[in-house]
């Protein structure tokens, strides 16, 4: 059934049959709300008449009241919806509750400091997922301490026959690729997904520098081994991944037999000798999938280095170009190393523009991408912003992405928005008129997201045409980042409120009344698909630490035949989720999902602390 047909069916059921009516319930952010900004809640009720609501404080005193606004049948939740808006109430306090009839929301605070702990814990996730270093109790907490995973990691190039019968010859070397972040619930480390994750942390640093809020992640604020070294803790965490990236770059004078131009897994690939000097290996992973639970240091699978890809090479070029400008005054030698590596990678990608990741081996995710035009644009934009060189400017200005009137939310296969954000953010990267035009494109995107919000019962700026994809929470949070930048560029409160709506959904204002972030809210996600944070699989293992976001509802590719547990078939998109470690399509965690959680929580923390909107006008 198409999404349109599902929506129509829901409308008929909700409006035509009382039996479909949901129990009366009140759904709200279970963590807290800012005194200044949108405060909304959702009521499930088939009533077509407004319903009276009350806001109670801890003493049971009514502090505000009003009537709900009926929305009606909502295709995304499969519910009949009313909305409550109490944004005019600005009094701080703990444990407020909303009451409608016999239904009561979970408690929530109203506090300017609502998002400070979440920003801290969302950054802490990256330390806890580091490879190649012991995770210490003094930084992570006793139950999450563990020995170094893959403390030594001399990985050999993939060789053997894939699922289509193609014989991959491998290469003549192995590389020391220790360090970096594990990508998700497994022990793979991927340059493509690592690229957007790194960019998001580095962009947050650059945004804060320009907005005059650099102290948010000042040295010593985070619980990491590098605290006290005089460098921002956000940059220290990013550098851990950057050092791993350097180890993935192919040595000079290297030729490898690879298929050129083939975009999909297929039989009878033709292999040709390719000069891959300066390219970047796509990923390093286990030879075969491991089970749950498994502590990283007890992983005994051989580590396999997959062939270089143009996508990985351009991801590498983009973030090392970022590194070069950010560390220029912090560590000039490191900055020079970053720039040299970035330009070497750019030259390699230009020489080999069509080496695609073709993945038909077990043990790791694919992260294949058939269209690399957005990667070329993104990498050129970062190099232009860092160097100002005409060759990069020419590449940027000739790209169709540069002239788009609007952008979409970024994701690992759609990175063009990252390049546009960089050029719109940084002074001097392009001339003022072009910078203004690019800021308008970002603001138009934010307007489009807010337009979608009007048609969603739960009032979130997200209505994907094909349903909720794998990692839907990260798509929403990446939209929140666009909305935050629009607020930075314009000062308009509607964009701030859109960011709040997105975070409210993630923290409990959703049809399942679940916070998708571990340790936050009355009913947080507790059982992620993860090999170490796996108490649900074995009580000898720890639960997840706080501050980690679930991938979230997935109505387009879940359940799968290889997934032991998944959501029910035919579920409404926002309900296609289960808090079960066996559901990797809905409840895995990943660096590229936590990165926008960190960005958004940090942005809202600054708003709560009184940072003015329009900080980048």
PDB file of N, CA and C in Angstrom, residues 5 24 38 46 54 101 117 140 176 188 305 337 347 386 431 493 509 610:
ATOM      1  N   UNK A   5      -2.225   5.914   0.280  1.00  0.00           N
ATOM      2  CA  UNK A   5      -3.322   5.003   0.585  1.00  0.00           C
ATOM      3  C   UNK A   5      -3.412   4.731   2.081  1.00  0.00           C
ATOM      4  N   UNK A  24      -7.438   8.318  25.480  1.00  0.00           N
ATOM      5  CA  UNK A  24      -7.049   9.688  25.790  1.00  0.00           C
ATOM      6  C   UNK A  24      -5.678   9.681  26.453  1.00  0.00           C
ATOM      7  N   UNK A  38       8.725  27.775  22.154  1.00  0.00           N
ATOM      8  CA  UNK A  38       7.505  26.994  21.992  1.00  0.00           C
ATOM      9  C   UNK A  38       7.367  25.959  23.101  1.00  0.00           C
ATOM     10  N   UNK A  46     -10.421  11.286  19.727  1.00  0.00           N
ATOM     11  CA  UNK A  46     -11.238  11.352  18.524  1.00  0.00           C
ATOM     12  C   UNK A  46     -12.301  12.430  18.603  1.00  0.00           C
ATOM     13  N   UNK A  54      -5.237  21.684  31.633  1.00  0.00           N
ATOM     14  CA  UNK A  54      -4.667  22.448  32.745  1.00  0.00           C
ATOM     15  C   UNK A  54      -3.187  22.107  32.882  1.00  0.00           C
ATOM     16  N   UNK A 101      -8.837  15.880  31.031  1.00  0.00           N
ATOM     17  CA  UNK A 101      -9.733  14.855  31.533  1.00  0.00           C
ATOM     18  C   UNK A 101      -9.029  13.981  32.550  1.00  0.00           C
ATOM     19  N   UNK A 117      22.859  19.277  30.333  1.00  0.00           N
ATOM     20  CA  UNK A 117      23.293  17.883  30.558  1.00  0.00           C
ATOM     21  C   UNK A 117      23.256  17.036  29.291  1.00  0.00           C
ATOM     22  N   UNK A 140      34.142   7.671  32.071  1.00  0.00           N
ATOM     23  CA  UNK A 140      32.906   7.099  31.540  1.00  0.00           C
ATOM     24  C   UNK A 140      31.942   6.617  32.612  1.00  0.00           C
ATOM     25  N   UNK A 176      48.254   0.120   9.640  1.00  0.00           N
ATOM     26  CA  UNK A 176      47.920   0.300  11.050  1.00  0.00           C
ATOM     27  C   UNK A 176      46.782   1.320  11.123  1.00  0.00           C
ATOM     28  N   UNK A 188      32.682  -1.870  13.109  1.00  0.00           N
ATOM     29  CA  UNK A 188      33.172  -1.286  11.877  1.00  0.00           C
ATOM     30  C   UNK A 188      33.550   0.178  12.066  1.00  0.00           C
ATOM     31  N   UNK A 305      40.553  -4.488   5.597  1.00  0.00           N
ATOM     32  CA  UNK A 305      40.622  -3.147   5.037  1.00  0.00           C
ATOM     33  C   UNK A 305      40.008  -3.179   3.644  1.00  0.00           C
ATOM     34  N   UNK A 337      49.579  19.466   8.294  1.00  0.00           N
ATOM     35  CA  UNK A 337      49.413  18.042   7.962  1.00  0.00           C
ATOM     36  C   UNK A 337      48.022  17.788   7.394  1.00  0.00           C
ATOM     37  N   UNK A 347      43.310  15.550  -5.114  1.00  0.00           N
ATOM     38  CA  UNK A 347      43.958  15.206  -6.379  1.00  0.00           C
ATOM     39  C   UNK A 347      43.695  13.758  -6.751  1.00  0.00           C
ATOM     40  N   UNK A 386      39.029  27.072   3.106  1.00  0.00           N
ATOM     41  CA  UNK A 386      40.312  27.014   3.801  1.00  0.00           C
ATOM     42  C   UNK A 386      41.410  27.737   3.041  1.00  0.00           C
ATOM     43  N   UNK A 431      32.024  35.937  -1.862  1.00  0.00           N
ATOM     44  CA  UNK A 431      31.782  37.368  -1.668  1.00  0.00           C
ATOM     45  C   UNK A 431      30.456  37.568  -0.926  1.00  0.00           C
ATOM     46  N   UNK A 493      12.082  33.940  15.528  1.00  0.00           N
ATOM     47  CA  UNK A 493      11.780  32.940  16.551  1.00  0.00           C
ATOM     48  C   UNK A 493      11.086  31.704  15.994  1.00  0.00           C
ATOM     49  N   UNK A 509       7.582  13.608  22.911  1.00  0.00           N
ATOM     50  CA  UNK A 509       6.334  14.074  22.319  1.00  0.00           C
ATOM     51  C   UNK A 509       6.109  13.331  21.007  1.00  0.00           C
ATOM     52  N   UNK A 610      20.495  32.287  27.214  1.00  0.00           N
ATOM     53  CA  UNK A 610      20.309  33.694  26.894  1.00  0.00           C
ATOM     54  C   UNK A 610      21.031  34.195  25.676  1.00  0.00           C
TER      55      UNK A 610
END
